[in-house]
Amino acid sequence: MEVINGIFYHAMGASGAALCYTPQKKVSGWSWHTYWLLQAAVCWLLLPVLVAWITIPQLSQVLQEAPGYAMQRSFLLGMAYGVGGTAFGIAIRYVGFSLTYAISVGISCVLGTLLPPLVRGTLPEIFAASGAPFLISGVAMGAAGIALCGLAGRNKEKDMAGAAGASTFSLAKGLPLCLLAGVLSALYGFSLDQGQPVADIAARHGAGHFQGNVIYLFSNTGAFVTTLLYCLYLHAKEKTFGEYAVAGGSKLSLNYAMAALTGLLWYGQFFFYGLGHVRMGQFKFSSWAIHMIMLVLLSALLGLVMKEWKNCSAKTLRILWLALTVLVAAILFLTYGNL
């Protein structure tokens, strides 16, 4: 039953991740980096500190007892994740959202899932376990489903835009960025794994299922540092520091509210990810695959609900429904393998 509860919490987290980009549509009069830095401050700095303070008993004592190497590794890997997020954003300019999503998230799904047990040397033990065939099949099917979603998305872009935007498409520029984004984004899951000794101490102090919140003090703030540096660079380059006080013809308060809502939704995925992760038993490493697969699945379903696929061709819709079927099957395989 705990595994089923874990799957439910992972679905809650993935829902937050799927919805977190929607408030951006209401933001206007700001450069991308102004909005992005404000939401990052909420998601990767303010909320990790606030939630850890609320949910981790004797937080100061936990941090005093925590091994320095675990905190440092989690922070540095979080910084790498921040670089991956930036590469993801730049790649979209060259190959579009769908291909970037398919390649980067697909790599992150597989690498972020297998890297922690590989580094710990426990992969042979995992492969020998009774549920291993379902777990490995689930990860492989998830990667295939994500790739199919990317293909459907690319076809959708062609259906909607025709030849428009073709001049900006550059696989030579976009593909290396997608690969970089996928590898570095996978390091976030590894960051959480490396911070587990800190969470173990929090658990001994009574944090229970909220123990993972203490890791975000390091993994998320690491991501914030790299994001901060990049956004400050863009502010200096484009002379846009003044945007925090003005929003063109838009309401400044609305922009701030939407940035804060984005940060809240994005942090929600981490909060519920932690609640799901501690319930996955001996195969906790599969949490990352479950989260990534559900994120893509729910994002695609949200697009259907919002009629984003309304004018697509029958071929594109067939590919999309095949992708959704494969993703659902992947989640079922992973769930069964964890039971």
CSV table of C-alpha atoms in Angstrom, one decimal:
chain,number,residue,atom,x,y,z
A,1,MET,CA,0.0,0.0,0.0
A,2,GLU,CA,2.9,2.4,0.7
A,3,VAL,CA,4.1,2.0,-2.9
A,4,ILE,CA,0.6,2.9,-4.2
A,5,ASN,CA,0.7,6.0,-1.9
A,6,GLY,CA,4.1,6.8,-3.3
A,7,ILE,CA,2.8,6.6,-6.9
A,8,PHE,CA,0.0,9.0,-5.9
A,9,TYR,CA,2.4,11.5,-4.4
A,10,HIS,CA,4.6,11.3,-7.5
A,11,ALA,CA,1.5,12.0,-9.6
A,12,MET,CA,0.8,15.1,-7.5
A,13,GLY,CA,4.4,16.3,-8.0
A,14,ALA,CA,4.3,15.7,-11.7
A,15,SER,CA,1.0,17.6,-11.9
A,16,GLY,CA,2.8,20.7,-10.4
A,17,ALA,CA,5.6,20.3,-12.9
A,18,ALA,CA,3.1,20.0,-15.8
A,19,LEU,CA,1.2,23.1,-14.7
A,20,CYS,CA,4.2,25.3,-13.7
A,21,TYR,CA,4.7,26.9,-17.1
A,22,THR,CA,1.0,28.0,-17.5
A,23,PRO,CA,1.3,31.2,-15.4
A,24,GLN,CA,4.0,32.5,-17.8
A,25,LYS,CA,1.3,33.2,-20.4
A,26,LYS,CA,0.0,36.0,-18.2
A,27,VAL,CA,3.3,37.7,-17.8
A,28,SER,CA,4.0,40.6,-20.2
A,29,GLY,CA,6.3,43.6,-20.3
A,30,TRP,CA,9.2,41.7,-18.9
A,31,SER,CA,12.2,40.0,-20.4
A,32,TRP,CA,12.3,36.2,-19.9
A,33,HIS,CA,15.2,36.4,-17.4
A,34,THR,CA,13.4,38.9,-15.2
A,35,TYR,CA,10.4,36.5,-14.8
A,36,TRP,CA,12.7,33.5,-14.6
A,37,LEU,CA,14.9,34.8,-11.8
A,38,LEU,CA,11.9,35.8,-9.7
A,39,GLN,CA,10.3,32.3,-10.0
A,40,ALA,CA,13.6,30.7,-9.3
A,41,ALA,CA,14.0,32.8,-6.1
A,42,VAL,CA,10.7,31.3,-4.9
A,43,CYS,CA,11.2,27.8,-6.1
A,44,TRP,CA,14.9,27.3,-5.4
A,45,LEU,CA,15.6,29.6,-2.5
A,46,LEU,CA,12.6,30.9,-0.5
A,47,LEU,CA,10.4,27.8,-0.4
A,48,PRO,CA,13.2,25.2,0.3
A,49,VAL,CA,14.3,27.3,3.3
A,50,LEU,CA,10.8,27.9,4.6
A,51,VAL,CA,9.5,24.4,4.1
A,52,ALA,CA,12.6,22.8,5.7
A,53,TRP,CA,12.2,25.2,8.7
A,54,ILE,CA,8.6,24.1,9.1
A,55,THR,CA,8.9,20.4,8.5
A,56,ILE,CA,12.3,19.4,9.8
A,57,PRO,CA,12.4,19.2,13.7
A,58,GLN,CA,15.6,20.6,15.2
A,59,LEU,CA,16.8,21.8,11.8
A,60,SER,CA,19.9,23.6,13.2
A,61,GLN,CA,20.9,20.4,15.0
A,62,VAL,CA,20.4,18.3,11.9
A,63,LEU,CA,22.6,20.6,9.9
A,64,GLN,CA,25.3,20.5,12.6
A,65,GLU,CA,25.3,16.7,12.5
A,66,ALA,CA,25.0,16.3,8.7
A,67,PRO,CA,28.2,15.2,6.9
A,68,GLY,CA,29.8,18.0,5.0
A,69,TYR,CA,30.5,15.9,2.0
A,70,ALA,CA,26.8,15.1,1.5
A,71,MET,CA,25.8,18.8,1.7
A,72,GLN,CA,28.6,19.8,-0.7
A,73,ARG,CA,27.9,17.1,-3.3
A,74,SER,CA,24.2,17.9,-3.3
A,75,PHE,CA,24.9,21.6,-3.7
A,76,LEU,CA,27.4,21.2,-6.5
A,77,LEU,CA,25.2,18.7,-8.4
A,78,GLY,CA,22.3,21.1,-8.0
A,79,MET,CA,24.5,23.8,-9.6
A,80,ALA,CA,25.0,21.5,-12.6
A,81,TYR,CA,21.2,20.9,-12.8
A,82,GLY,CA,20.8,24.7,-13.0
A,83,VAL,CA,23.2,24.8,-16.0
A,84,GLY,CA,21.2,22.0,-17.6
A,85,GLY,CA,18.0,24.1,-17.2
A,86,THR,CA,19.6,27.0,-19.0
A,87,ALA,CA,20.8,24.7,-21.8
A,88,PHE,CA,17.2,23.4,-22.1
A,89,GLY,CA,15.9,26.9,-22.6
A,90,ILE,CA,18.4,27.8,-25.2
A,91,ALA,CA,17.9,24.5,-27.1
A,92,ILE,CA,14.2,25.3,-27.5
A,93,ARG,CA,15.2,28.3,-29.7
A,94,TYR,CA,16.9,26.0,-32.2
A,95,VAL,CA,14.9,22.8,-32.3
A,96,GLY,CA,11.6,23.7,-30.6
A,97,PHE,CA,10.0,22.7,-27.4
A,98,SER,CA,8.9,19.2,-28.4
A,99,LEU,CA,12.2,17.8,-29.6
A,100,THR,CA,14.1,19.5,-26.7
A,101,TYR,CA,11.6,17.9,-24.3
A,102,ALA,CA,11.9,14.4,-25.9
A,103,ILE,CA,15.6,14.3,-26.1
A,104,SER,CA,16.5,16.0,-22.8
A,105,VAL,CA,13.8,14.5,-20.6
A,106,GLY,CA,14.3,11.1,-22.2
A,107,ILE,CA,18.0,11.2,-21.4
A,108,SER,CA,17.3,12.5,-17.9
A,109,CYS,CA,14.7,9.8,-17.3
A,110,VAL,CA,17.1,6.9,-18.0
A,111,LEU,CA,20.4,8.4,-16.7
A,112,GLY,CA,18.9,10.0,-13.6
A,113,THR,CA,17.3,6.7,-12.7
A,114,LEU,CA,20.3,4.4,-13.2
A,115,LEU,CA,23.1,6.7,-12.2
A,116,PRO,CA,22.6,6.5,-8.4
A,117,PRO,CA,22.6,2.7,-8.2
A,118,LEU,CA,25.4,2.5,-10.7
A,119,VAL,CA,27.6,4.8,-8.6
A,120,ARG,CA,26.7,2.9,-5.4
A,121,GLY,CA,27.5,-0.4,-7.2
A,122,THR,CA,24.1,-1.9,-6.5
A,123,LEU,CA,22.9,-2.4,-10.1
A,124,PRO,CA,23.8,-6.2,-10.1
A,125,GLU,CA,21.7,-6.6,-6.9
A,126,ILE,CA,18.8,-4.7,-8.5
A,127,PHE,CA,19.0,-6.7,-11.7
A,128,ALA,CA,18.8,-9.9,-9.6
A,129,ALA,CA,15.7,-8.9,-7.7
A,130,SER,CA,12.3,-10.4,-8.6
A,131,GLY,CA,10.8,-7.1,-9.8
A,132,ALA,CA,13.8,-6.1,-11.9
A,133,PRO,CA,12.4,-7.1,-15.3
A,134,PHE,CA,9.3,-4.9,-14.8
A,135,LEU,CA,11.5,-2.0,-13.5
A,136,ILE,CA,13.9,-2.1,-16.4
A,137,SER,CA,11.1,-2.6,-18.9
A,138,GLY,CA,9.2,0.3,-17.3
A,139,VAL,CA,12.2,2.7,-17.7
A,140,ALA,CA,12.8,1.6,-21.3
A,141,MET,CA,9.1,2.0,-22.2
A,142,GLY,CA,9.1,5.4,-20.5
A,143,ALA,CA,12.0,6.6,-22.6
A,144,ALA,CA,10.2,5.3,-25.7
A,145,GLY,CA,7.0,7.0,-24.8
A,146,ILE,CA,8.8,10.3,-24.2
A,147,ALA,CA,10.4,10.0,-27.6
A,148,LEU,CA,7.0,9.3,-29.2
A,149,CYS,CA,5.6,12.4,-27.4
A,150,GLY,CA,8.5,14.4,-28.9
A,151,LEU,CA,7.7,13.0,-32.3
A,152,ALA,CA,4.1,13.9,-31.9
A,153,GLY,CA,5.0,17.4,-30.7
A,154,ARG,CA,7.3,17.9,-33.7
A,155,ASN,CA,4.5,16.9,-36.1
A,156,LYS,CA,2.2,19.2,-34.2
A,157,GLU,CA,4.5,22.1,-34.7
A,158,LYS,CA,4.6,21.3,-38.5
A,159,ASP,CA,0.8,21.0,-38.6
A,160,MET,CA,0.3,24.3,-36.9
A,161,ALA,CA,3.1,26.4,-38.4
A,162,GLY,CA,3.8,24.9,-41.8
A,163,ALA,CA,7.0,26.3,-43.1
A,164,ALA,CA,7.0,29.2,-40.6
A,165,GLY,CA,9.9,29.2,-38.2
A,166,ALA,CA,11.9,26.8,-40.4
A,167,SER,CA,14.7,29.4,-40.7
A,168,THR,CA,15.4,29.2,-37.0
A,169,PHE,CA,15.5,25.4,-36.8
A,170,SER,CA,19.1,24.2,-36.4
A,171,LEU,CA,19.7,20.6,-35.3
A,172,ALA,CA,23.4,21.2,-35.4
A,173,LYS,CA,23.1,23.9,-32.7
A,174,GLY,CA,20.1,22.4,-30.8
A,175,LEU,CA,21.1,18.8,-30.5
A,176,PRO,CA,24.3,19.3,-28.5
A,177,LEU,CA,22.4,21.6,-26.1
A,178,CYS,CA,19.6,19.0,-25.8
A,179,LEU,CA,22.2,16.3,-24.9
A,180,LEU,CA,23.9,18.7,-22.4
A,181,ALA,CA,20.5,19.5,-20.8
A,182,GLY,CA,19.5,15.9,-20.6
A,183,VAL,CA,22.8,14.8,-18.9
A,184,LEU,CA,22.9,17.8,-16.5
A,185,SER,CA,19.2,17.6,-15.6
A,186,ALA,CA,19.7,14.0,-14.7
A,187,LEU,CA,22.2,15.1,-12.1
A,188,TYR,CA,19.3,16.5,-10.0
A,189,GLY,CA,18.2,13.0,-9.1
A,190,PHE,CA,21.8,12.2,-8.3
A,191,SER,CA,21.9,15.4,-6.2
A,192,LEU,CA,19.0,14.1,-4.1
A,193,ASP,CA,20.7,10.7,-3.8
A,194,GLN,CA,23.9,12.2,-2.6
A,195,GLY,CA,22.1,14.3,0.0
A,196,GLN,CA,20.3,11.3,1.5
A,197,PRO,CA,22.7,11.1,4.5
A,198,VAL,CA,21.4,14.5,5.5
A,199,ALA,CA,17.8,13.2,5.2
A,200,ASP,CA,18.7,10.2,7.3
A,201,ILE,CA,19.8,12.4,10.1
A,202,ALA,CA,16.6,14.5,9.7
A,203,ALA,CA,14.6,11.2,10.0
A,204,ARG,CA,16.4,10.3,13.3
A,205,HIS,CA,15.3,13.7,14.6
A,206,GLY,CA,11.6,12.9,13.8
A,207,ALA,CA,11.2,14.4,10.3
A,208,GLY,CA,9.5,11.2,9.1
A,209,HIS,CA,8.2,11.3,5.5
A,210,PHE,CA,9.3,15.0,5.3
A,211,GLN,CA,12.9,14.1,5.6
A,212,GLY,CA,13.7,14.8,2.0
A,213,ASN,CA,12.9,18.5,2.4
A,214,VAL,CA,16.2,19.1,4.1
A,215,ILE,CA,18.1,18.0,0.9
A,216,TYR,CA,16.4,20.8,-1.1
A,217,LEU,CA,18.4,23.3,1.1
A,218,PHE,CA,21.4,22.3,-0.9
A,219,SER,CA,20.2,20.9,-4.3
A,220,ASN,CA,17.8,23.7,-5.0
A,221,THR,CA,20.0,26.5,-3.8
A,222,GLY,CA,22.8,25.1,-5.9
A,223,ALA,CA,20.5,25.4,-8.9
A,224,PHE,CA,19.5,29.0,-7.9
A,225,VAL,CA,23.2,30.1,-7.8
A,226,THR,CA,23.8,29.2,-11.5
A,227,THR,CA,20.4,30.6,-12.5
A,228,LEU,CA,21.2,33.8,-10.6
A,229,LEU,CA,24.5,34.2,-12.3
A,230,TYR,CA,23.1,33.7,-15.8
A,231,CYS,CA,20.1,36.0,-15.3
A,232,LEU,CA,22.4,38.7,-13.8
A,233,TYR,CA,24.6,38.4,-16.9
A,234,LEU,CA,21.6,38.8,-19.2
A,235,HIS,CA,20.4,41.8,-17.1
A,236,ALA,CA,23.8,43.5,-17.5
A,237,LYS,CA,24.0,42.6,-21.2
A,238,GLU,CA,20.5,43.9,-22.1
A,239,LYS,CA,20.2,46.6,-19.4
A,240,THR,CA,17.0,45.3,-18.0
A,241,PHE,CA,17.5,45.6,-14.2
A,242,GLY,CA,14.7,48.3,-14.2
A,243,GLU,CA,12.1,45.8,-15.2
A,244,TYR,CA,11.6,44.8,-11.5
A,245,ALA,CA,9.9,48.2,-11.0
A,246,VAL,CA,8.0,48.5,-14.3
A,247,ALA,CA,6.1,46.2,-16.6
A,248,GLY,CA,5.4,48.2,-19.6
A,249,GLY,CA,1.6,48.4,-20.2
A,250,SER,CA,1.0,45.4,-17.8
A,251,LYS,CA,0.2,45.3,-14.1
A,252,LEU,CA,3.4,44.9,-12.2
A,253,SER,CA,1.6,43.1,-9.3
A,254,LEU,CA,0.2,40.5,-11.8
A,255,ASN,CA,3.7,39.7,-13.1
A,256,TYR,CA,5.0,39.2,-9.6
A,257,ALA,CA,2.0,37.0,-8.7
A,258,MET,CA,2.5,34.8,-11.8
A,259,ALA,CA,6.2,34.5,-11.2
A,260,ALA,CA,5.5,33.5,-7.6
A,261,LEU,CA,2.8,31.0,-8.7
A,262,THR,CA,5.3,29.4,-11.2
A,263,GLY,CA,7.8,29.0,-8.4
A,264,LEU,CA,5.1,27.5,-6.1
A,265,LEU,CA,4.0,25.0,-8.6
A,266,TRP,CA,7.6,24.1,-9.6
A,267,TYR,CA,8.5,23.6,-5.9
A,268,GLY,CA,5.4,21.5,-5.4
A,269,GLN,CA,6.9,18.8,-7.7
A,270,PHE,CA,9.9,18.6,-5.3
A,271,PHE,CA,7.8,18.5,-2.2
A,272,PHE,CA,5.5,15.7,-3.4
A,273,TYR,CA,8.5,13.9,-5.0
A,274,GLY,CA,10.0,13.6,-1.6
A,275,LEU,CA,6.8,12.3,-0.1
A,276,GLY,CA,6.6,9.7,-2.9
A,277,HIS,CA,10.3,8.8,-2.8
A,278,VAL,CA,10.3,7.6,0.8
A,279,ARG,CA,7.5,5.2,0.1
A,280,MET,CA,9.0,3.3,-2.8
A,281,GLY,CA,10.7,0.7,-0.7
A,282,GLN,CA,14.0,-1.0,-1.8
A,283,PHE,CA,13.7,0.4,-5.4
A,284,LYS,CA,13.6,4.1,-4.5
A,285,PHE,CA,15.9,4.8,-7.4
A,286,SER,CA,12.9,4.3,-9.7
A,287,SER,CA,11.3,7.4,-8.3
A,288,TRP,CA,13.1,9.6,-10.9
A,289,ALA,CA,11.8,7.6,-13.8
A,290,ILE,CA,8.2,7.6,-12.4
A,291,HIS,CA,8.4,11.3,-11.9
A,292,MET,CA,9.7,12.1,-15.4
A,293,ILE,CA,7.3,9.7,-17.2
A,294,MET,CA,4.3,11.2,-15.3
A,295,LEU,CA,5.5,14.7,-16.0
A,296,VAL,CA,5.4,14.1,-19.7
A,297,LEU,CA,2.2,12.1,-19.6
A,298,LEU,CA,0.3,14.8,-17.6
A,299,SER,CA,1.8,17.6,-19.7
A,300,ALA,CA,0.4,15.9,-22.9
A,301,LEU,CA,-3.0,15.3,-21.3
A,302,LEU,CA,-3.1,18.9,-20.1
A,303,GLY,CA,-2.4,20.0,-23.7
A,304,LEU,CA,-5.4,17.9,-24.9
A,305,VAL,CA,-7.7,19.4,-22.2
A,306,MET,CA,-6.6,22.9,-23.3
A,307,LYS,CA,-7.2,22.0,-27.0
A,308,GLU,CA,-3.6,22.6,-28.0
A,309,TRP,CA,-3.9,19.5,-30.4
A,310,LYS,CA,-7.2,20.5,-31.8
A,311,ASN,CA,-6.1,21.3,-35.4
A,312,CYS,CA,-3.5,18.5,-35.7
A,313,SER,CA,-3.6,15.9,-38.4
A,314,ALA,CA,-4.9,12.4,-37.8
A,315,LYS,CA,-1.4,11.0,-38.1
A,316,THR,CA,-0.1,13.3,-35.4
A,317,LEU,CA,-3.0,12.4,-33.0
A,318,ARG,CA,-2.3,8.7,-33.6
A,319,ILE,CA,1.3,9.1,-32.6
A,320,LEU,CA,0.2,11.1,-29.5
A,321,TRP,CA,-2.3,8.4,-28.4
A,322,LEU,CA,0.3,5.7,-29.0
A,323,ALA,CA,2.8,7.7,-26.8
A,324,LEU,CA,0.2,8.1,-24.0
A,325,THR,CA,-0.5,4.4,-24.1
A,326,VAL,CA,3.1,3.5,-23.8
A,327,LEU,CA,3.6,6.0,-21.0
A,328,VAL,CA,0.7,4.6,-19.0
A,329,ALA,CA,2.0,1.1,-19.5
A,330,ALA,CA,5.5,2.2,-18.3
A,331,ILE,CA,4.0,3.5,-15.1
A,332,LEU,CA,2.1,0.3,-14.6
A,333,PHE,CA,5.2,-1.7,-15.1
A,334,LEU,CA,7.2,0.4,-12.7
A,335,THR,CA,4.4,0.3,-10.1
A,336,TYR,CA,4.2,-3.5,-10.3
A,337,GLY,CA,7.9,-3.9,-10.1
A,338,ASN,CA,8.0,-1.9,-6.9
A,339,LEU,CA,5.3,-4.0,-5.2
